[in-house]
Every structure is written in C-alpha cells, then in structure tokens.
Amino acid sequence: MRKAIVIGGSSGIGEALVRKLAERGWRVAAVARRIGPTSELKREFPDSVLPYQHDVRCYDEIPELFQLITRDLEGLDLFVYCAGVMPTVGPREYSFEKDREIAEVNFVGAMAWLDQAAIRFDGVGHGSIVAIGSVAGDRGRAAQPAYNAGKAGLATFMEALRNRLARKGVNVVTIKPGPVRTPMTEGLDLPGAMPVDKAADKSWRRSTRPASTISARYTG
Amino acid sequence: MSLLPPERIERVCGFGMASCADGYVVRPASVDELEEAVREAVRAHRKIVLRGAGRSYGDAAIGAERVVIECTRMNRILSWDPDAGLLEAEAGVTIEQMWRHCLPDGFWPPVVSGTMFPTLAGALAMNIHGKNSFAAGVLGEHAEWIDVWFPASGLQRLTPEDELFSEVIGSAGLLGTILRACIRMKRVPSGDLRVRPTLCGNWDEQFDAFRKFESDADYMVSWIDCFAKGRSFGRGLFHAAWYETDESAKRDSLQPAHQDLPSSILGVVPKSLVWHGLRALNNRSDMRLLNAAKHHSARLPGGKEYRQSLVAFSFLLDYVPNWRMAYAPHGFIQYQSFVPKLRAAEIFAQQIEMQQERKLEAFLGVLKRHRPDRFLFSHGVDGYSLALDLKITPHNRDRIFQLAHEMNDLVLSAGGRFYLAKDSTLRPQDFRASIGPQSLAKYRRLKDTLDPDHLLTSSLAQRLEID
Ligand SMILES: Cc1cc2nc3c(=O)[nH]c(=O)nc-3n(C[C@H](O)[C@H](O)[C@H](O)COP(=O)(O)OP(=O)(O)OC[C@H]3O[C@@H](n4cnc5c(N)ncnc54)[C@H](O)[C@@H]3O)c2cc1C
Ligand SMILES: NC(=O)c1ccc[n+]([C@@H]2O[C@H](COP(=O)([O-])OP(=O)(O)OC[C@H]3O[C@@H](n4cnc5c(N)ncnc54)[C@H](OP(=O)(O)O)[C@@H]3O)[C@@H](O)[C@H]2O)c1
C-alpha cells in the first residue's frame, strides 16, 4: 500500500486529492487547520484517511508532526503541499497583514514542510514531492502582488529542490493550475474554470509519473 | 514523543531486494551505544528491528518506520584460544572475519552459509545451516555460550544447559539482542577439500547420491536444473566433499592468501562487472539454456575428484560481487522448504512441476540434507531442503506468491518446515502449522516475559503475527 501526505487536505484541490488517493488504495494523511472536513473524509475512508489538525504557520511543530505522521502511515511515497490562501485584495489595498499571511501559508510554511520531505526522500532515495503552485506565479499582476510573489517563490524553491533531488531518484513536481472552481475562488467570475476533480486528477497523474521532474502547467 | 534525527532515515532491503522498508538506522559500536539507541527508540515511541549484514533474503531484518539497530560495527574478535578451538566475538563479527582469524591455526567455522558476509549474531538469530547440515547440524549446536540483552531484564549469559539458549537462538531477533558469543571452531586437517562431483540424470539419482555419501562425506550439496522435464526431470550436479588430509596440502592451504577468491573470472572480465552480463541473461529462456549448458559441461570432467579451497567451495556465490543486481530492479525471493526424507522426493518434484506448468521456474535450485535439532524455531528435519531462487516482476508477483502458498500446503502436508532467513511468503497459519501450536504458545509466553512491551519486531514478525 502506498502512502501520501496532503497538506491542505480539508478543502478544494487538496480534499479532492485525498479522496482520489484513498479511492485508489493509498493511505493518506490529510493535514489542515479544520479537523471537521478531514474527519468527514476519515468517515468515508476509515482504513485509508488519517486526519491531523495543524496550522502551517506553527513552524516549530513541523519536524515532529512529520515524523509522527510518517510513523502512523508506516512509510511515505508522496508528499503534496497544497495549503494556500488568496484573500481578496482591493486594487489600491496594500495590507501587510494580508501579504504576510499569504507569504507564511503559501511560501514559508511550504518551505518548512518541504524541507522535511526533502531530508527524508534524500535519505531513502525514492518518492515524489509535489507543490501546488499557480499560473499566477509566472507574472506579477495588479490584482494579487503577494500571491503572485509567493507562488513564484514556491516554484523557484521547488526548482532548486528538483536540482538537488532528481539525481537521488526523487520526483519533484510543481503543478501550476489555472483557475479551478473551489472554495478559494467562490464568488469570483471565472469563465472556463476547471472542475476541482479534474484538477486533482491531473495533479495526481503528474505526481506519480516517474519522469515528471518538470513544472506541470495547465489551464482550464 | 521525542524526535529522531531525521537524516538517519534510510531505505533498508532484504537481500532479495523484493522487500524494502524505510527505517531510522543506528549503527552502535559498543553495548553502551546500543543501549542508548534502545532508550532513544523508546523515547520516540518506536519499535526496534535488529539487523546484521542484511543477508536474510526476505523481510526478517527490515521494518517500516522502525529504529533499525544494525550491529555490524560491534565487530571485535574478543579472544581466540587455538588449543581449545574457542572463539569469542562480538555480534557483528562476520563469518569471513572468523575464518580469516582461525584458519592459520587450522580451524574453520563449524557451520557456514553460502556467503561469508553474515554476522555472528545474525547467523545465530537464524541458526544457520551449511552444506554439512546432515553431520554438523545448525550453528547453535556449536555455541559454548551467548550473551543476550533482554528488554525486560538486561544482560544474561546463556549456555546450552539453559532452556532459554535453545529458545533465543533461532528466534529471528525477536526475544533479545545477542551481544557476544563463543563458538567452538572446527579443527581441519588443511584448508582444502577433496570434491567429488556426480552428475545426476533425474530425481532418483539425486537422492541416491545423497544416501551413498551421507555416512562419510563432510559436505554434500546438489544443484537442480528446474527447467528439465521428462526423463531428465530432477537432473543436476551433486557434490560431496571431504577435508583434504594429504599433508602436502596443509601448510599453504591454511593461509588466507591461498583461500582468497580470484578477482577475475576466466582471467579477463573483472568480477565486479560480471553481474551486468548475468543481468542480460536473467530471463526464462536464457536461464533454461544456462542450466542445460551447466548440466552438459559438467559431463566433461567425468566425475573426477578435484581439490578446492574451503572458501571457493563454501562461498561460491561470493565469487560474483553484486550478483543479485542481475535481478534488479524488482528483485527475487528465495523459497526454501524442508521435508522429511520419506516424502522429500515426491514433494520437491511436485513443487517443480507446479513451477513448470505456470512457467515460473526457479533460476537456481539447491538441494541439501539436514537433521533435526532442539531449537524452538527449528527448521531442521531428518530430510532434505530445496532452495529455489524465483525472480520477481510486477507482472508475476501475485502469481509467484500464489505458487508459494500452494507449495507451502504441500510442504505442510508432509510435516515439513520453513526457514525464516529465506522466507518472504509464509502466512501466519503456515508458520503456526509448521512449528506447531505448542511451540508458538511457548514463544508468546517468552515474548511477554522477555520483551513485555514487544519492542523487538520486524516486517517478518508483523507478517507472521509474532511481533
Ligand atoms: C548468498 C546467500 C547464501 C546463503 N546461504 C545460506 C546457507 O547456506 N545456510 C543458511 O542457513 N543461510 C544462508 N543464507 C542466509 C543467511 O545466512 C542468514 O540470513 C543470516 O541470518 C544472515 O545474517 P546477517 O548478519 O546478514 O543477518 P540479517 O539478515 O541482517 O538478520 C538476520 C536475523 O537476525 C536478527 N539479528 C541481527 N542482529 C541480531 C542481534 N545482534 N541479536 C539478535 N538478533 C539479531 C535480525 O533481526 C534478523 O531476524 C544465505 C544468504 C545469502 C545472501
Ligand atoms: N482554485 C484555484 O483557482 C487555484 C488555482 C491555482 C492554484 N491554486 C492553489 O491550489 C491550492 C489549493 O487551493 P484551493 O483552490 O483548493 O483552495 P481551498 O479550497 O481554499 O483550500 C485551501 C486549503 O489550504 C488549507 N490552508 C489554508 N491556510 C492554512 C493554514 N494556515 N494551515 C494549514 N492549512 C491551511 C485549507 O485548510 P484549512 O482552512 O482547514 O486550514 C485548505 O485545505 C492553493 O495553494 C492555491 O493557491 C488554486
């Protein structure tokens, strides 16, 4: 049985990914602040889903939690960082508070988790690391400066991990979705947005393809 | 729960590479360091897997997310008394270290496996047998004492008079950690053997050869061509060997330099590269040819006796470093079953027929003669064992396991046994049936007393539900 961790498994793409993996016989740890939705997943897949409550900004918890989860899973084949926030930002709004949350959840917390995954996979010489970036990281646009920057930082960090770990037999994959219909984008006018299931499916397929050590970009 | 150093994590595999698990590996160099590793595991709420040189084929020395205590660095020879032939050594001393140390004084390990890389503790934990199994039994019969560290009670020295001695030896590292042992080495007249090959055309000739030589040979082993059918069914090449008593052999042959394996095969190909060639051949049709070629080439010397060093005879497989890589990336399993002599010919023939019907023939088959012993998890029977190397691929894996389960049923129906060092396929009920419910109940009582928190485990122990 293969094993995965999904950070941000309580909603949207992450939740769909947890479900997809569980349906395919994986054992999956679903990590997020809200325990309600992940417990619901556990009810749905009692033998496969393990819920953990955690805020990715509590950086100090991460090394121990990572070890606890891998112990409970009895191994690890796939690590997915899917946690992210995208608060609404007005066209003339410069809010450090919002920018900081974006940076901490989308980028700093990502590094804290990805470092743990990297240490482990470097040691064992197998496994896949996936981060959900975004096409929004390719350019700085007027609407979302911090979100753009955070996703750009994440993609560059992943590129560097890929350069370190590919030769060890580890896949390092950045998925860059275009608009996807999830709670994050609820209320936004997004014609042609991709259904969440499809986004999860694409992410999953990319993550387990051995040669996919490149950034995978897709839009609706 | 405390944290383990994350960079300790490693992929740890059985020798056959078909079972692997990631674990936190610690390599203590002393008993103090070993005890600290145990305390650290307890603080981190982790169970422990003991590991030697990792030469068990299956999952006996691996465990997912466990603390893996690898004893290879506790490798000092503590004392050697050539008058009494007694060797005291730490857990991680290898069979190779043992013979190198003692052979110049005219001694050889009383029991060796087909490779010289296993550790003393790993060999005792599995209670290994050699090609002299019919005469010398298992390694545990040649131990004067063992020092064992039990999770419940700490250090204890056990001698053959203690009941625990025969319960701990052979229990696959699940009752206590063997720290040191004293082995009665075998006095040998020289470092050479007189080897006599016999070409056997079928099963009957195989067993006739064993019966003919068992009263006086020092070693016996036979190779079986698992592809041969019809009149040649069960054909192969049998070897009997005797310690060479010819005085002219003695002095030089006891020197390690005389024993050392040549570094190239046919004088040309460096042996470190040979596995690449083997790998190219490692499929069913080439293996069929290779087995046939081996059979026919053996006809040439006409069954003449020859002289061979103890090392070359005993550790033939060590000639080709990394030979197992020929089975990469999915590996192989070894299936060895032990069947009482009256039923052995019939059961082994059925096993090979089943393989041939399913086109899942073993690439290598090895037949040996054994005798019973008093150890709790004994694999010894008054009979024979057949060891089969079966290649694993993603496509045949399920079918190989199905085949193994059906072969298990045959073995059990004949009152046979299995050997944990080689096992990958036993189910809990198979193991229970082979050692018997009484022995299993006794083991469970011992486990609860000696290791009450069930700290010592392995993937094998989990699979057989004896963890
Ligand atoms: C090519 C080849 C040929 C072989 N031929 C033979 C043969 O002819 N006859 C035969 O009997 N076997 C044979 N074997 C099997 C081998 O001898 C055994 O598996 C042996 O136990 C390997 O020793 P190890 O040091 O590698 O131990 P490992 O395989 O690492 O461990 C073996 C067991 O010992 C336990 N253990 C390790 N250290 C300790 C300790 N300090 N205290 C308590 N338990 C411990 C482990 O938990 C495990 O259960 C062969 C293996 C190979 C690869
Ligand atoms: N939707 C899109 O159009 C789109 C497009 C491109 C990329 N993406 C990216 O895809 C990822 C998933 O987005 P989504 O659309 O599925 O959004 P979503 O439905 O809002 O899900 C976000 C997930 O992140 C988790 N999360 C947020 N803050 C967290 C924190 N502090 N600690 C732990 N977990 C936290 C949430 O869990 P809790 O709230 O329970 O903590 C939730 O599980 C994000 O990285 C997003 O940037 C989305």
Short mmCIF file of N, CA, C and O and ligand atoms in Angstrom, two decimals, chain B residues 15 49-57 60-61 69 71 91 112-115 117-123 125-130 172-174 176-179 317-318 323 368 379 419 421-422 458, ligand 1:
data_model
loop_
_atom_site.label_atom_id
_atom_site.label_comp_id
_atom_site.label_asym_id
_atom_site.label_seq_id
_atom_site.Cartn_x
_atom_site.Cartn_y
_atom_site.Cartn_z
N PHE B 15 17.92 -9.13 1.35
CA PHE B 15 18.95 -9.41 0.34
C PHE B 15 18.34 -9.60 -1.05
O PHE B 15 18.94 -9.24 -2.06
N VAL B 49 14.03 -2.93 15.13
CA VAL B 49 14.36 -4.10 14.31
C VAL B 49 15.86 -4.32 14.44
O VAL B 49 16.64 -3.38 14.25
N LEU B 50 16.27 -5.52 14.79
CA LEU B 50 17.70 -5.83 14.84
C LEU B 50 18.14 -6.27 13.45
O LEU B 50 17.42 -6.94 12.73
N ARG B 51 19.36 -5.86 13.11
CA ARG B 51 19.87 -6.20 11.78
C ARG B 51 21.36 -6.50 11.87
O ARG B 51 22.09 -5.86 12.63
N GLY B 52 21.78 -7.50 11.10
CA GLY B 52 23.20 -7.79 11.00
C GLY B 52 23.68 -7.27 9.66
O GLY B 52 23.59 -6.07 9.36
N ALA B 53 24.15 -8.16 8.80
CA ALA B 53 24.66 -7.75 7.50
C ALA B 53 23.56 -7.70 6.44
O ALA B 53 23.84 -7.47 5.27
N GLY B 54 22.31 -7.95 6.85
CA GLY B 54 21.21 -7.87 5.89
C GLY B 54 21.24 -8.97 4.85
O GLY B 54 20.76 -8.78 3.74
N ARG B 55 21.76 -10.14 5.21
CA ARG B 55 21.85 -11.24 4.23
C ARG B 55 20.64 -12.16 4.27
O ARG B 55 20.60 -13.13 3.52
N SER B 56 19.68 -11.86 5.13
CA SER B 56 18.44 -12.63 5.03
C SER B 56 17.74 -12.19 3.76
O SER B 56 17.73 -11.00 3.44
N TYR B 57 17.14 -13.14 3.06
CA TYR B 57 16.60 -12.83 1.73
C TYR B 57 15.35 -11.96 1.79
O TYR B 57 15.12 -11.15 0.91
N ALA B 60 13.15 -10.24 7.23
CA ALA B 60 13.46 -10.53 8.64
C ALA B 60 14.23 -9.39 9.31
O ALA B 60 14.19 -9.25 10.53
N ALA B 61 14.95 -8.60 8.55
CA ALA B 61 15.80 -7.57 9.16
C ALA B 61 15.43 -6.18 8.65
O ALA B 61 16.27 -5.29 8.55
N ILE B 69 18.48 -1.25 14.39
CA ILE B 69 19.79 -1.30 15.04
C ILE B 69 20.64 -2.30 14.29
O ILE B 69 20.41 -3.51 14.36
N CYS B 71 24.03 -4.14 13.75
CA CYS B 71 25.11 -4.48 14.70
C CYS B 71 26.48 -4.68 14.04
O CYS B 71 27.40 -5.19 14.68
N ALA B 91 28.83 -9.35 18.33
CA ALA B 91 27.69 -9.65 17.46
C ALA B 91 27.99 -9.49 15.97
O ALA B 91 27.59 -10.29 15.14
N VAL B 112 28.90 -22.87 8.11
CA VAL B 112 28.88 -21.61 7.37
C VAL B 112 27.74 -21.62 6.36
O VAL B 112 27.31 -22.67 5.89
N SER B 113 27.27 -20.41 6.03
CA SER B 113 26.25 -20.27 4.99
C SER B 113 26.95 -20.17 3.64
O SER B 113 28.18 -20.12 3.57
N GLY B 114 26.17 -20.07 2.58
CA GLY B 114 26.73 -20.00 1.24
C GLY B 114 27.39 -18.67 0.91
O GLY B 114 27.87 -18.47 -0.20
N THR B 115 27.41 -17.76 1.86
CA THR B 115 28.12 -16.50 1.72
C THR B 115 28.85 -16.23 3.03
O THR B 115 28.38 -16.64 4.09
N PHE B 117 29.48 -13.25 4.32
CA PHE B 117 29.24 -11.91 4.85
C PHE B 117 28.29 -11.82 6.05
O PHE B 117 28.25 -10.78 6.70
N PRO B 118 27.51 -12.84 6.37
CA PRO B 118 26.64 -12.71 7.55
C PRO B 118 27.42 -12.47 8.84
O PRO B 118 28.59 -12.85 8.95
N THR B 119 26.74 -11.82 9.78
CA THR B 119 27.36 -11.59 11.09
C THR B 119 27.10 -12.80 11.98
O THR B 119 26.16 -13.57 11.76
N LEU B 120 27.90 -12.87 13.04
CA LEU B 120 27.75 -13.97 14.00
C LEU B 120 26.35 -13.92 14.65
O LEU B 120 25.66 -14.95 14.74
N ALA B 121 25.92 -12.72 15.07
CA ALA B 121 24.61 -12.62 15.73
C ALA B 121 23.48 -12.92 14.75
O ALA B 121 22.52 -13.60 15.10
N GLY B 122 23.60 -12.40 13.53
CA GLY B 122 22.57 -12.68 12.52
C GLY B 122 22.51 -14.17 12.25
O GLY B 122 21.43 -14.75 12.09
N ALA B 123 23.69 -14.81 12.20
CA ALA B 123 23.74 -16.25 11.92
C ALA B 123 23.14 -17.05 13.07
O ALA B 123 22.45 -18.05 12.85
N ALA B 125 20.90 -15.78 15.23
CA ALA B 125 19.48 -15.43 15.33
C ALA B 125 18.65 -16.27 14.36
O ALA B 125 17.48 -16.53 14.60
N MET B 126 19.26 -16.67 13.25
CA MET B 126 18.56 -17.53 12.30
C MET B 126 18.96 -18.99 12.46
O MET B 126 18.32 -19.88 11.92
N ASN B 127 20.03 -19.22 13.20
CA ASN B 127 20.55 -20.58 13.40
C ASN B 127 20.86 -21.23 12.06
O ASN B 127 20.24 -22.22 11.66
N ILE B 128 21.84 -20.68 11.40
CA ILE B 128 22.15 -21.10 10.03
C ILE B 128 22.65 -22.55 9.96
O ILE B 128 23.17 -23.10 10.93
N HIS B 129 22.47 -23.09 8.78
CA HIS B 129 22.98 -24.43 8.46
C HIS B 129 23.93 -24.31 7.28
O HIS B 129 23.87 -23.31 6.55
N GLY B 130 24.74 -25.32 7.09
CA GLY B 130 25.65 -25.31 5.94
C GLY B 130 25.48 -26.55 5.11
O GLY B 130 24.52 -27.33 5.29
N ALA B 172 15.02 -15.25 15.43
CA ALA B 172 14.97 -14.14 14.49
C ALA B 172 15.00 -12.76 15.15
O ALA B 172 14.32 -11.83 14.71
N GLY B 173 15.78 -12.67 16.23
CA GLY B 173 15.96 -11.35 16.86
C GLY B 173 14.73 -10.81 17.55
O GLY B 173 14.63 -9.60 17.76
N LEU B 174 13.79 -11.68 17.93
CA LEU B 174 12.54 -11.18 18.48
C LEU B 174 12.45 -11.31 20.00
O LEU B 174 11.52 -10.79 20.61
N GLY B 176 15.57 -11.16 22.17
CA GLY B 176 16.65 -10.41 22.81
C GLY B 176 17.74 -10.13 21.81
O GLY B 176 17.75 -10.70 20.71
N THR B 177 18.66 -9.25 22.22
CA THR B 177 19.77 -8.89 21.33
C THR B 177 21.00 -9.69 21.71
O THR B 177 21.46 -9.62 22.86
N ILE B 178 21.52 -10.43 20.76
CA ILE B 178 22.75 -11.18 21.00
C ILE B 178 23.92 -10.19 20.91
O ILE B 178 24.06 -9.49 19.91
N LEU B 179 24.70 -10.12 21.98
CA LEU B 179 25.80 -9.14 22.02
C LEU B 179 27.14 -9.78 21.71
O LEU B 179 28.01 -9.17 21.10
N LEU B 317 29.05 -18.24 -4.29
CA LEU B 317 28.31 -17.06 -4.76
C LEU B 317 29.08 -15.77 -4.53
O LEU B 317 28.85 -14.77 -5.22
N ASP B 318 30.00 -15.79 -3.56
CA ASP B 318 30.76 -14.56 -3.30
C ASP B 318 31.76 -14.27 -4.42
O ASP B 318 32.36 -13.20 -4.45
N TRP B 323 26.02 -10.10 -7.48
CA TRP B 323 25.29 -10.94 -8.43
C TRP B 323 23.79 -10.73 -8.34
O TRP B 323 23.07 -10.88 -9.31
N LYS B 368 19.82 -29.89 -0.22
CA LYS B 368 20.74 -30.22 0.88
C LYS B 368 20.09 -31.26 1.79
O LYS B 368 18.87 -31.38 1.82
N HIS B 379 14.30 -25.19 11.93
CA HIS B 379 13.89 -25.52 10.57
C HIS B 379 14.45 -26.89 10.16
O HIS B 379 14.30 -27.31 9.02
N TYR B 419 12.17 -21.80 6.74
CA TYR B 419 13.34 -21.16 7.34
C TYR B 419 13.19 -19.64 7.22
O TYR B 419 13.14 -19.11 6.10
N ALA B 421 15.06 -17.13 7.57
CA ALA B 421 16.10 -16.34 6.89
C ALA B 421 15.81 -16.23 5.40
O ALA B 421 16.27 -15.31 4.73
N LYS B 422 15.07 -17.18 4.87
CA LYS B 422 14.82 -17.21 3.44
C LYS B 422 13.39 -16.80 3.10
O LYS B 422 13.05 -16.65 1.94
N SER B 458 9.89 -6.85 13.40
CA SER B 458 10.42 -6.81 12.03
C SER B 458 9.22 -6.93 11.11
O SER B 458 8.12 -7.28 11.55
C1 LIG C 1 24.05 -15.78 -0.95
C2 LIG C 1 23.48 -16.27 0.34
C3 LIG C 1 23.63 -17.58 0.71
C4 LIG C 1 23.12 -18.05 1.91
N1 LIG C 1 23.30 -19.35 2.25
C5 LIG C 1 22.80 -19.82 3.41
C6 LIG C 1 23.02 -21.15 3.82
O1 LIG C 1 23.67 -21.91 3.12
N2 LIG C 1 22.51 -21.57 5.01
C7 LIG C 1 21.81 -20.72 5.81
O2 LIG C 1 21.41 -21.14 6.88
N3 LIG C 1 21.59 -19.44 5.46
C8 LIG C 1 22.06 -18.98 4.28
N4 LIG C 1 21.86 -17.67 3.94
C9 LIG C 1 21.08 -16.81 4.86
C10 LIG C 1 21.95 -16.11 5.89
O3 LIG C 1 22.96 -16.92 6.35
C11 LIG C 1 21.09 -15.71 7.07
O4 LIG C 1 20.03 -14.92 6.62
C12 LIG C 1 21.82 -14.97 8.17
O5 LIG C 1 20.94 -14.81 9.25
C13 LIG C 1 22.31 -13.62 7.70
O6 LIG C 1 22.99 -12.95 8.73
P1 LIG C 1 23.05 -11.36 8.78
O7 LIG C 1 24.16 -10.96 9.68
O8 LIG C 1 23.09 -10.82 7.41
O9 LIG C 1 21.68 -11.04 9.50
P2 LIG C 1 20.41 -10.24 8.98
O10 LIG C 1 19.92 -10.86 7.75
O11 LIG C 1 20.70 -8.79 8.98
O12 LIG C 1 19.43 -10.58 10.18
C14 LIG C 1 19.01 -11.90 10.39
C15 LIG C 1 18.18 -12.00 11.65
O13 LIG C 1 19.00 -11.78 12.77
C16 LIG C 1 18.43 -10.82 13.63
N5 LIG C 1 19.54 -10.16 14.28
C17 LIG C 1 20.51 -9.40 13.72
N6 LIG C 1 21.38 -8.99 14.65
C18 LIG C 1 20.96 -9.51 15.83
C19 LIG C 1 21.44 -9.46 17.17
N7 LIG C 1 22.54 -8.76 17.49
N8 LIG C 1 20.76 -10.13 18.13
C20 LIG C 1 19.64 -10.84 17.83
N9 LIG C 1 19.14 -10.92 16.59
C21 LIG C 1 19.79 -10.27 15.60
C22 LIG C 1 17.61 -9.95 12.70
O14 LIG C 1 16.57 -9.29 13.39
C23 LIG C 1 17.07 -10.97 11.72
O15 LIG C 1 15.90 -11.57 12.21
C24 LIG C 1 22.40 -17.17 2.76
C25 LIG C 1 22.23 -15.85 2.39
C26 LIG C 1 22.76 -15.39 1.19
C27 LIG C 1 22.57 -13.95 0.82
#
